[in-house]
XYZ file of C-alpha atoms in Angstrom:
703
model
C 33.004 -7.774 -1.217
C 31.250 -10.980 -2.249
C 28.042 -10.071 -4.111
C 25.413 -12.671 -3.269
C 21.814 -12.316 -2.151
C 20.455 -13.624 1.157
C 23.661 -13.127 3.070
C 23.528 -14.520 6.611
C 25.924 -13.417 9.354
C 26.142 -15.366 12.643
C 27.722 -13.694 15.670
C 27.869 -14.724 19.338
C 26.129 -11.873 21.110
C 22.661 -10.421 20.425
C 24.018 -6.976 21.414
C 26.505 -7.180 18.561
C 23.774 -7.709 15.952
C 22.554 -4.091 16.247
C 26.013 -2.602 15.785
C 26.838 -4.879 12.844
C 23.425 -4.326 11.289
C 24.066 -0.577 11.166
C 27.426 -1.139 9.434
C 26.466 -3.881 6.949
C 23.054 -2.521 5.954
C 19.886 -4.178 4.692
C 21.577 -6.756 2.485
C 22.484 -8.904 5.499
C 20.517 -10.946 8.008
C 22.311 -11.140 11.340
C 21.673 -13.879 13.904
C 23.286 -14.576 17.288
C 24.347 -17.970 18.636
C 24.336 -16.588 22.214
C 27.708 -18.166 22.940
C 28.272 -21.900 22.473
C 25.589 -23.967 20.757
C 27.333 -27.293 21.414
C 29.452 -28.641 24.261
C 30.410 -31.778 26.148
C 27.360 -33.309 27.869
C 26.454 -32.507 31.448
C 26.431 -35.385 33.915
C 28.857 -37.618 31.997
C 32.460 -37.577 30.850
C 31.742 -37.092 27.165
C 35.330 -38.019 26.194
C 36.253 -41.396 24.672
C 39.534 -42.065 26.471
C 40.097 -45.383 24.670
C 39.839 -43.891 21.190
C 42.089 -40.880 21.003
C 40.152 -38.813 23.566
C 37.428 -38.148 21.015
C 34.933 -35.632 22.442
C 31.208 -36.302 22.264
C 29.473 -32.996 21.651
C 25.767 -32.408 22.253
C 23.384 -29.491 21.834
C 22.052 -28.485 25.283
C 18.279 -28.582 25.675
C 18.049 -24.854 26.254
C 19.724 -24.275 22.875
C 17.546 -26.642 20.798
C 15.051 -23.987 19.691
C 17.795 -21.514 18.807
C 19.745 -24.144 16.849
C 16.635 -25.008 14.820
C 16.170 -21.319 14.016
C 19.801 -21.040 12.933
C 19.468 -24.168 10.767
C 16.488 -22.642 8.979
C 18.307 -19.353 8.516
C 21.290 -21.196 7.012
C 18.978 -23.170 4.742
C 17.399 -19.972 3.434
C 20.750 -18.214 2.904
C 22.877 -18.295 -0.209
C 26.081 -17.530 1.681
C 26.971 -17.643 5.389
C 29.529 -15.562 7.284
C 30.652 -16.848 10.669
C 31.644 -13.720 12.607
C 32.246 -15.103 16.082
C 34.853 -13.594 18.415
C 38.494 -13.317 17.222
C 40.069 -15.824 19.637
C 40.395 -19.590 20.039
C 37.033 -19.958 21.702
C 35.384 -17.881 18.981
C 37.075 -20.045 16.332
C 35.746 -23.179 18.044
C 32.219 -21.714 18.184
C 32.424 -20.974 14.446
C 33.410 -24.601 13.807
C 30.556 -25.919 15.975
C 28.124 -23.656 14.108
C 29.338 -24.995 10.775
C 29.028 -28.597 11.984
C 25.581 -28.270 13.590
C 23.652 -25.875 11.351
C 24.663 -27.355 8.002
C 26.757 -24.326 7.127
C 29.453 -26.659 5.763
C 27.028 -27.618 2.970
C 26.740 -23.986 1.862
C 29.265 -21.402 0.678
C 30.505 -20.105 4.002
C 33.301 -17.868 5.215
C 34.987 -17.028 8.493
C 35.337 -13.285 9.084
C 37.387 -11.818 11.899
C 37.438 -8.245 13.183
C 38.851 -6.903 16.437
C 36.850 -3.713 16.506
C 33.272 -3.142 15.374
C 33.830 -0.130 13.155
C 32.934 0.496 9.511
C 36.490 0.089 8.257
C 37.353 -3.005 10.307
C 34.105 -4.856 9.556
C 34.058 -4.059 5.834
C 37.726 -5.033 5.541
C 36.984 -8.376 7.221
C 34.092 -9.097 4.833
C 36.257 -8.227 1.839
C 38.958 -10.691 3.008
C 37.170 -13.743 4.462
C 39.008 -16.967 5.253
C 38.327 -20.568 6.210
C 38.050 -21.841 9.798
C 41.481 -22.245 11.392
C 41.365 -25.847 12.616
C 44.615 -25.476 14.582
C 42.943 -22.836 16.765
C 39.895 -25.071 17.068
C 42.059 -28.026 18.096
C 43.852 -25.941 20.731
C 40.463 -25.037 22.220
C 39.271 -28.649 22.015
C 42.400 -29.805 23.817
C 41.803 -27.275 26.631
C 38.159 -28.331 26.945
C 38.955 -32.052 26.962
C 41.803 -31.658 29.436
C 39.653 -29.624 31.826
C 36.837 -32.185 31.529
C 39.228 -35.044 32.349
C 40.498 -33.239 35.447
C 37.043 -32.196 36.614
C 35.252 -35.500 36.033
C 38.055 -37.666 37.379
C 39.079 -35.700 40.481
C 35.666 -34.426 41.599
C 34.223 -37.876 42.526
C 37.452 -38.552 44.429
C 36.972 -35.321 46.407
C 33.365 -36.350 47.176
C 34.629 -39.615 48.607
C 37.737 -38.410 50.430
C 36.917 -34.801 51.428
C 33.289 -33.673 51.169
C 30.310 -34.191 48.881
C 29.536 -31.843 45.998
C 33.105 -30.589 45.649
C 34.769 -30.014 42.299
C 38.264 -29.403 40.992
C 39.573 -27.509 38.000
C 42.990 -27.512 36.382
C 43.599 -23.750 36.426
C 41.347 -22.931 39.400
C 43.177 -25.356 41.669
C 46.483 -23.637 40.956
C 44.918 -20.240 41.718
C 43.734 -21.592 45.080
C 47.222 -22.972 45.758
C 48.758 -19.549 45.153
C 46.374 -18.024 47.721
C 46.919 -20.842 50.239
C 50.710 -20.627 49.890
C 50.616 -16.896 50.576
C 48.405 -17.433 53.634
C 50.923 -19.894 55.034
C 53.740 -17.417 54.451
C 51.744 -14.923 56.496
C 51.049 -17.464 59.264
C 54.741 -18.337 59.553
C 55.857 -14.737 59.490
C 57.376 -13.420 62.712
C 57.321 -9.638 63.008
C 60.578 -7.993 64.048
C 60.748 -4.715 65.895
C 62.816 -1.900 64.466
C 63.093 1.825 65.027
C 63.269 4.682 62.561
C 64.821 7.931 63.751
C 64.066 11.163 61.940
C 65.709 14.503 62.580
C 64.017 17.813 61.879
C 66.665 20.183 60.563
C 66.915 23.703 59.223
C 69.451 26.094 57.810
C 70.875 28.625 60.234
C 68.076 31.076 59.385
C 65.610 28.358 60.530
C 63.442 28.904 57.453
C 61.934 25.921 55.582
C 62.640 23.102 58.077
C 62.879 19.590 56.635
C 63.323 16.054 57.876
C 66.116 13.546 57.273
C 66.222 9.867 58.248
C 69.093 8.099 60.012
C 70.473 5.468 57.602
C 73.759 4.380 59.208
C 77.279 5.504 59.995
C 79.504 7.664 57.826
C 81.979 4.796 57.372
C 79.289 2.828 55.524
C 78.271 0.512 58.343
C 74.548 -0.258 58.538
C 72.843 0.783 61.748
C 70.066 -1.593 62.839
C 67.973 -0.288 65.705
C 65.789 -3.022 67.209
C 64.821 -1.798 70.679
C 63.641 1.344 72.405
C 66.809 1.328 74.516
C 69.007 1.343 71.409
C 66.894 4.129 69.896
C 67.146 6.198 73.094
C 70.924 5.785 73.177
C 71.320 6.939 69.578
C 68.894 9.806 70.119
C 70.995 10.980 73.063
C 74.107 10.975 70.875
C 72.333 12.775 68.018
C 71.139 15.488 70.383
C 74.790 16.426 71.031
C 75.945 16.111 67.434
C 76.898 18.867 64.996
C 75.051 18.693 61.651
C 76.249 19.617 58.197
C 75.581 18.826 54.532
C 77.910 16.069 53.358
C 76.771 15.674 49.740
C 74.067 16.971 47.411
C 73.287 14.915 44.317
C 70.745 16.048 41.723
C 69.772 13.861 38.789
C 67.307 14.310 35.982
C 65.020 11.350 35.297
C 62.361 10.529 32.742
C 59.327 8.348 33.447
C 57.833 6.641 30.417
C 54.113 5.895 30.040
C 52.676 2.401 30.343
C 51.579 0.519 27.202
C 47.904 0.388 26.199
C 45.886 -2.251 28.018
C 46.014 -5.994 27.576
C 43.298 -8.058 29.265
C 45.495 -8.629 32.294
C 46.618 -5.028 32.768
C 43.085 -3.734 32.219
C 41.752 -6.020 34.953
C 44.553 -4.972 37.300
C 44.086 -1.255 36.723
C 40.281 -1.463 36.880
C 40.643 -2.977 40.344
C 43.231 -0.435 41.513
C 41.389 2.649 40.288
C 37.730 1.653 39.992
C 37.520 -1.284 42.407
C 35.978 -3.394 39.621
C 36.372 -7.162 39.964
C 37.858 -9.017 36.995
C 34.391 -10.375 36.197
C 32.783 -6.933 36.311
C 35.565 -5.429 34.213
C 35.128 -8.015 31.468
C 31.337 -7.689 31.465
C 31.520 -3.900 31.028
C 34.310 -4.166 28.441
C 32.155 -6.618 26.459
C 29.378 -4.013 26.317
C 31.774 -1.327 25.096
C 33.173 -3.672 22.437
C 29.823 -4.921 21.151
C 28.407 -1.433 20.905
C 26.139 0.987 22.714
C 23.709 3.594 21.278
C 25.545 6.912 20.851
C 23.034 9.548 19.762
C 22.622 9.961 16.006
C 25.472 7.524 15.365
C 23.326 4.609 16.527
C 25.024 1.547 17.995
C 28.786 2.079 18.070
C 31.580 -0.255 19.108
C 33.657 1.940 21.415
C 36.719 -0.251 22.089
C 38.673 -2.994 20.364
C 38.380 -6.655 21.391
C 38.881 -7.033 25.134
C 40.569 -10.464 25.230
C 44.169 -9.984 24.201
C 47.694 -10.417 25.517
C 49.307 -8.105 22.964
C 50.035 -4.383 23.527
C 50.450 -3.813 19.765
C 48.455 -0.923 18.285
C 47.499 -0.330 14.651
C 49.472 2.382 12.869
C 46.249 4.248 12.078
C 45.314 4.406 15.774
C 48.792 5.636 16.724
C 48.602 8.340 14.062
C 45.193 9.463 15.326
C 46.454 9.543 18.932
C 49.498 11.639 17.980
C 47.320 14.057 16.026
C 44.991 14.415 19.029
C 47.903 15.002 21.447
C 49.397 17.705 19.242
C 46.068 19.498 18.896
C 45.075 19.184 22.560
C 48.387 19.579 24.399
C 50.866 21.009 21.910
C 54.050 19.849 20.217
C 56.077 19.545 23.445
C 53.775 16.743 24.643
C 54.431 14.702 21.509
C 57.559 12.479 21.436
C 59.628 12.684 18.229
C 58.729 9.118 17.248
C 55.669 6.975 17.847
C 56.011 4.393 20.603
C 55.831 0.718 19.655
C 55.140 -1.801 22.405
C 56.022 -5.501 22.312
C 54.421 -8.352 24.273
C 56.283 -9.628 27.321
C 54.563 -13.016 27.589
C 55.447 -16.151 25.633
C 52.760 -17.171 23.209
C 51.208 -13.704 22.996
C 49.143 -13.403 19.829
C 50.824 -10.483 18.110
C 48.177 -10.420 15.382
C 45.854 -9.106 18.079
C 45.767 -5.509 19.194
C 45.805 -3.912 22.600
C 42.528 -2.738 24.115
C 42.003 0.813 22.877
C 39.239 3.204 21.824
C 38.039 2.642 18.265
C 38.282 6.427 17.775
C 40.658 8.598 19.775
C 38.655 11.744 19.007
C 35.624 10.224 20.718
C 36.469 11.725 24.111
C 34.814 10.327 27.249
C 33.182 13.694 28.044
C 31.588 13.789 24.592
C 29.740 10.487 25.060
C 29.186 10.689 28.813
C 25.405 11.042 28.514
C 25.120 7.838 26.478
C 26.919 5.547 28.950
C 26.002 4.231 32.354
C 28.363 4.939 35.259
C 30.375 1.717 34.931
C 30.702 1.992 31.154
C 31.883 5.594 31.402
C 34.470 4.875 34.097
C 35.998 1.944 32.229
C 35.910 3.712 28.850
C 37.576 6.738 30.428
C 40.334 4.488 31.808
C 40.914 2.737 28.455
C 40.863 6.023 26.537
C 43.321 7.772 28.854
C 45.688 4.793 28.921
C 45.828 4.689 25.118
C 46.349 8.423 24.624
C 48.919 8.657 27.438
C 50.911 5.791 25.904
C 51.807 8.047 22.965
C 52.568 11.178 25.009
C 55.969 12.541 25.979
C 57.776 11.238 29.041
C 57.315 12.970 32.398
C 60.526 14.677 33.548
C 61.717 14.850 37.142
C 64.581 16.395 39.040
C 65.515 14.073 41.899
C 67.660 15.430 44.712
C 69.341 13.323 47.408
C 71.064 15.012 50.331
C 73.465 13.197 52.681
C 73.863 14.832 56.097
C 76.518 14.075 58.689
C 75.920 14.250 62.423
C 79.319 14.493 64.111
C 79.737 13.136 67.650
C 82.071 10.481 69.035
C 80.549 8.451 66.190
C 79.728 10.062 62.852
C 76.163 9.320 61.803
C 74.715 9.516 58.278
C 71.231 10.879 57.629
C 69.544 11.181 54.260
C 66.650 13.059 52.729
C 65.321 13.230 49.198
C 62.963 15.275 47.088
C 61.531 14.889 43.627
C 60.285 17.799 41.546
C 58.217 17.291 38.405
C 59.784 19.650 35.870
C 57.557 18.601 32.936
C 54.292 16.650 33.373
C 54.280 14.852 30.027
C 51.849 11.952 30.015
C 50.954 12.309 33.717
C 49.057 15.457 32.766
C 46.448 12.964 31.548
C 47.053 9.629 33.267
C 49.340 7.829 35.689
C 49.362 4.074 36.277
C 48.038 2.835 39.620
C 50.094 0.802 42.073
C 49.305 -2.289 44.099
C 51.240 -1.095 47.136
C 52.003 2.368 48.400
C 55.542 3.302 47.474
C 57.328 6.088 49.320
C 58.747 8.775 47.109
C 60.781 11.845 47.863
C 57.912 14.315 48.273
C 59.637 16.615 50.779
C 60.160 20.227 49.809
C 63.811 20.952 50.462
C 65.462 24.335 50.806
C 68.481 25.038 48.638
C 71.372 23.145 50.252
C 75.077 23.093 49.455
C 77.895 20.795 50.452
C 79.562 21.884 53.719
C 76.583 23.963 54.847
C 75.949 23.919 58.609
C 72.493 22.834 59.785
C 70.613 23.316 63.032
C 68.820 20.471 64.810
C 65.200 21.338 65.703
C 64.085 17.941 67.019
C 64.470 14.163 66.943
C 61.600 11.729 66.373
C 62.210 8.011 67.068
C 59.356 5.788 65.813
C 58.767 2.113 66.605
C 57.892 -0.036 63.615
C 57.533 -3.731 62.828
C 58.370 -5.699 59.703
C 55.266 -6.643 57.748
C 54.293 -10.036 56.274
C 53.783 -10.348 52.516
C 50.383 -8.918 51.538
C 47.404 -11.086 50.663
C 46.303 -11.049 47.056
C 43.776 -8.611 45.620
C 41.957 -8.879 42.274
C 44.841 -6.928 40.715
C 47.760 -8.819 42.244
C 46.153 -12.230 41.703
C 45.626 -11.519 38.006
C 49.183 -10.204 37.856
C 50.674 -13.369 39.390
C 48.541 -15.645 37.171
C 49.859 -13.864 34.099
C 53.409 -13.793 35.457
C 53.414 -17.567 35.956
C 51.600 -18.228 32.675
C 48.550 -19.735 34.402
C 45.643 -19.581 31.967
C 45.143 -17.060 29.197
C 43.358 -13.675 28.963
C 39.918 -15.270 28.672
C 40.401 -17.403 31.815
C 41.390 -14.887 34.507
C 37.906 -13.582 35.338
C 36.063 -16.958 35.354
C 38.891 -18.538 37.370
C 38.655 -15.908 40.116
C 34.848 -16.111 40.166
C 34.825 -19.914 40.309
C 37.146 -20.278 43.303
C 34.881 -17.912 45.242
C 31.659 -19.652 44.173
C 33.095 -22.994 45.290
C 33.846 -21.487 48.720
C 37.558 -22.259 48.379
C 38.442 -18.608 48.990
C 36.638 -15.585 50.360
C 37.066 -11.937 49.473
C 36.660 -9.312 52.186
C 37.417 -5.655 51.451
C 39.012 -6.786 48.211
C 41.467 -9.200 49.884
C 41.501 -12.959 49.154
C 41.844 -15.530 51.920
C 41.484 -19.311 51.672
C 38.662 -20.984 53.562
C 39.243 -24.049 55.703
C 37.657 -26.052 52.897
C 39.960 -24.457 50.330
C 43.024 -25.333 52.416
C 41.852 -28.935 52.866
C 41.175 -29.447 49.140
C 44.471 -27.780 48.223
C 46.489 -29.964 50.599
C 44.769 -33.083 49.289
C 45.531 -32.187 45.665
C 49.129 -31.208 46.472
C 49.686 -34.583 48.153
C 48.118 -36.819 45.514
C 48.262 -34.757 42.304
C 51.493 -32.744 42.540
C 51.665 -32.251 38.764
C 48.095 -31.049 38.305
C 48.505 -28.382 40.945
C 52.090 -27.465 40.082
C 52.505 -23.901 38.866
C 55.254 -24.901 36.420
C 53.298 -27.879 35.088
C 50.194 -25.761 34.471
C 52.216 -23.012 32.783
C 54.007 -25.574 30.580
C 50.629 -27.021 29.620
C 49.555 -23.583 28.354
C 52.654 -23.606 26.174
C 51.663 -27.046 24.850
C 48.262 -25.617 23.882
C 50.052 -22.782 22.089
C 52.076 -25.400 20.206
C 48.833 -26.973 18.975
C 47.611 -23.590 17.743
C 50.894 -23.029 15.897
C 50.786 -26.501 14.244
C 53.822 -27.785 16.154
C 51.904 -30.588 17.893
C 48.715 -32.622 17.435
C 46.196 -32.289 20.230
C 45.526 -36.011 20.967
C 49.226 -36.594 21.691
C 49.312 -33.614 24.072
C 46.310 -35.014 25.950
C 47.863 -38.495 26.043
C 51.109 -37.142 27.516
C 49.060 -35.406 30.172
C 46.659 -38.263 30.897
C 49.115 -41.144 31.384
C 50.759 -39.833 34.608
C 47.471 -38.261 35.708
C 45.643 -41.590 35.555
C 48.451 -43.231 37.543
C 48.138 -40.592 40.295
C 44.365 -41.006 40.280
C 44.509 -44.751 40.880
C 47.045 -44.326 43.669
C 44.876 -41.724 45.391
C 41.801 -43.949 45.198
C 43.707 -46.781 46.882
C 45.727 -44.908 49.520
C 44.096 -41.575 50.361
C 42.449 -41.319 53.756
C 39.278 -39.391 54.521
C 39.994 -35.707 55.197
C 38.410 -34.376 58.361
C 37.230 -30.763 58.167
C 36.058 -29.289 61.435
C 32.747 -27.473 61.259
C 32.854 -23.755 62.012
C 31.210 -23.006 65.361
C 28.743 -20.116 65.589
C 29.244 -19.582 69.324
C 25.531 -20.152 69.941
C 23.669 -23.072 71.484
C 20.961 -25.127 69.787
C 17.532 -23.901 71.016
C 16.267 -27.509 71.127
C 19.035 -29.504 72.808
C 21.620 -26.953 73.950
C 24.526 -28.397 71.942
C 26.752 -26.016 69.913
C 25.445 -24.783 66.563
C 27.842 -25.154 63.630
C 28.020 -23.914 60.040
C 27.653 -26.614 57.391
C 27.645 -26.537 53.594
C 24.867 -28.213 51.663
C 23.544 -28.347 48.138
C 22.265 -24.770 48.308
C 25.188 -23.260 50.215
C 25.884 -22.653 53.892
C 23.391 -23.302 56.671
C 23.446 -23.550 60.476
C 22.815 -26.937 62.098
C 23.028 -28.597 65.486
C 26.306 -30.404 66.181
C 24.209 -33.148 67.783
C 22.987 -34.398 64.383
C 21.537 -36.979 63.712
C 20.171 -37.038 67.263
C 19.024 -33.420 66.865
C 18.009 -32.238 63.403
C 17.607 -28.540 64.145
C 18.689 -26.228 61.266
C 18.363 -22.581 60.361
C 19.520 -20.361 57.512
C 23.093 -19.067 57.619
C 23.106 -15.506 58.894
C 25.724 -12.879 59.573
C 24.773 -10.470 62.359
C 25.800 -6.862 61.853
C 25.134 -5.426 65.285
C 22.499 -3.101 63.802
C 18.895 -2.811 64.969
C 15.971 -3.008 62.527
C 14.401 0.470 62.086
C 10.895 -1.052 61.879
C 10.753 -3.445 64.841
C 14.062 -3.161 66.707
C 15.125 -6.701 65.814
C 18.593 -7.749 64.637
C 19.485 -7.014 61.008
C 21.283 -9.933 59.391
C 23.165 -10.463 56.147
C 21.634 -13.045 53.828
C 22.315 -14.521 50.405
C 19.580 -15.003 47.806
C 19.192 -18.077 45.615
C 21.044 -16.149 42.900
C 23.911 -15.672 45.412
C 23.290 -11.950 45.809
C 23.899 -10.435 49.227
C 21.056 -8.519 50.897
C 20.144 -7.419 54.423
C 16.923 -8.068 56.289
C 15.339 -8.235 59.719
C 15.990 -11.390 61.732
C 12.305 -11.393 62.734
C 11.192 -12.264 59.200
C 8.414 -13.091 58.252
C 6.832 -11.028 61.045
C 8.988 -8.054 60.018
C 9.734 -7.658 56.319
C 12.364 -4.905 56.405
C 14.917 -5.446 53.632
C 17.678 -3.450 51.909
C 20.309 -4.136 49.253
C 22.799 -1.789 50.925
C 24.864 -2.630 53.982
C 23.453 -1.059 57.178
C 25.937 0.931 59.265
C 26.124 0.718 63.079
C 26.123 4.487 63.657
C 22.729 6.270 63.437
C 21.959 9.195 61.160
C 23.452 12.360 62.710
C 20.315 14.316 61.744
C 17.323 12.120 62.565
C 18.839 9.080 64.337
C 17.546 6.841 61.519
C 19.280 3.893 59.853
C 22.301 4.654 57.664
C 23.239 2.396 54.748
C 26.518 2.361 52.850
C 26.591 3.436 49.184
C 30.235 3.186 48.139
C 32.071 5.717 50.332
C 28.846 7.508 51.260
C 26.326 6.966 54.049
C 22.660 7.496 53.136
C 19.823 7.683 55.646
C 16.777 5.480 55.010
C 14.544 7.924 56.900
C 15.610 11.471 56.005
C 17.554 12.957 53.075
C 20.955 12.907 54.793
C 23.885 11.966 52.557
C 27.498 12.217 53.612
C 30.805 10.403 53.677
C 31.004 7.403 56.001
C 33.858 9.034 57.919
C 31.847 12.245 58.320
C 28.868 10.328 59.679
C 31.107 8.623 62.240
C 32.656 11.935 63.274
C 29.260 13.631 63.606
C 27.990 10.751 65.736
C 30.973 11.073 68.109
C 30.560 14.842 68.399
């Protein structure tokens, strides 16, 4: 380690300073930049298009005091270590720090660690390096490109669509994906079909089971589209003789999923914890930067949470295998360690997957030191990592073909799956986006040629379903699949398209707003490249080429800007004003009687008279819940604070000041008839101490 006095370390996050301070000791002064200290200016382009797209960086006003403090700290130091995050953005922040604080005039070093542990940090300080300008240039190119799109298209949207709109390169593609899916759903025409199940048993009638009609014995498919067709087949099956045609049993092994990347962590956190991508990343950041763990002090609990590589350090694999052998026994340990490779182009294999910094630090052991969200996410990350090195789960899958002999020979089929060895699923099993039917039936022992007895037939009407709308998990999955953005962009992209009111999320499902559809259609018509999935994915590859020294960033921007500028000029000349109909509230204006409509202004949605400017009546935007205020009997309405947080209050405010952060439920408390509010899956009474599941409260009310 370099032996110099007055050693200054600059990190991004104040939370990280405590954890690093414990590791490095008293010989180091640690300061935090609190993210970026320099950026393109607000309110102007800040990019010199005529001279190689040179960016003009400025220090924001709210960072002036901090920058002066950092300058003084650098001046007083004999050596400076820039320990910002280990990704492109972190590399760019390190470069900005060097440029602004005068670090470049001092001995300075770039140190990179992907976990905040003694070994990782000390190793990084023993092997410092210089700033990687290729990574910096890749980040500069992304920032400049996004600024060009935003500052060139946004004024056009103000003029042609609606004021105060904005567009983003990656966000616009995310909106397009959601809009395209909505149109698939709108065009979808449901088709009726019937499923016919037969309840069968062996001659002794013990252990009845069900089999489903799949076709005819000769291999012909049997499509049943109407009740009449189903009734006809049922009549034939009632007269048929049943017997076992074939029994096939196969052994299968299910392998565990790799440790988390940013994308898979966000997907699984939504599936299992119902965490949004933004919430997942915020909690993961806390676990990475360090939390107080008893006598250990501040401890970094997981490795860096922005990564697209499932690679794991050999030392972590060895620790996981040792833990598995001690905890579960030799049979749960595969003969060789598993090695996982990245599936996405451009994945940074020098990075690691998201994993616990110590496998032996079990979730239960540190439960009392974590809040609920931290514990749930840490538990998920820990289990995923350990399970990835456990033995495969073994299954015995049985498929039975059954013939029903009549004037036509029908084929029915049933299946069962028995877990013969749990393997990794003893600890963890990956969640799924959609429910998949598996052979869960318990079958009696059946042999080929065995005669069966029919106990009943059960025709069921069904309809084909449209493709599902996107959730947090499936949207992240499709963004990664198409190569839209990188690990650091998924969460802010999803948050931004909601904040701009281009999409809404209800019960975890994304739908485009009328505004989102209008903006999408406008961009598709006039900027087909910008909003093209392939174009955006290819652009990510171009940015990767900059990072790997294959291309220079100004030429990449020039190749992008030339056709973009051409499209922009054409749109300015030819695009017509887009008409977006205001959403009607269904209520009349109390002043003039004309319909009230929902409009969007500088501070969000509000209700106004459709007779404007003749009538200037307005009121705040409210969502009625059909629930009476417990204090005055007025209508409780949903509101949004200036910080865009949802809360619920009485519509008679300011006369009545009832307010709650939890959603009121329409059914009254089954004990005292008071107001129930929803806390996750539970209903809590605001009057008495009743607590119960929402479904239980509904059932008690009905009874």
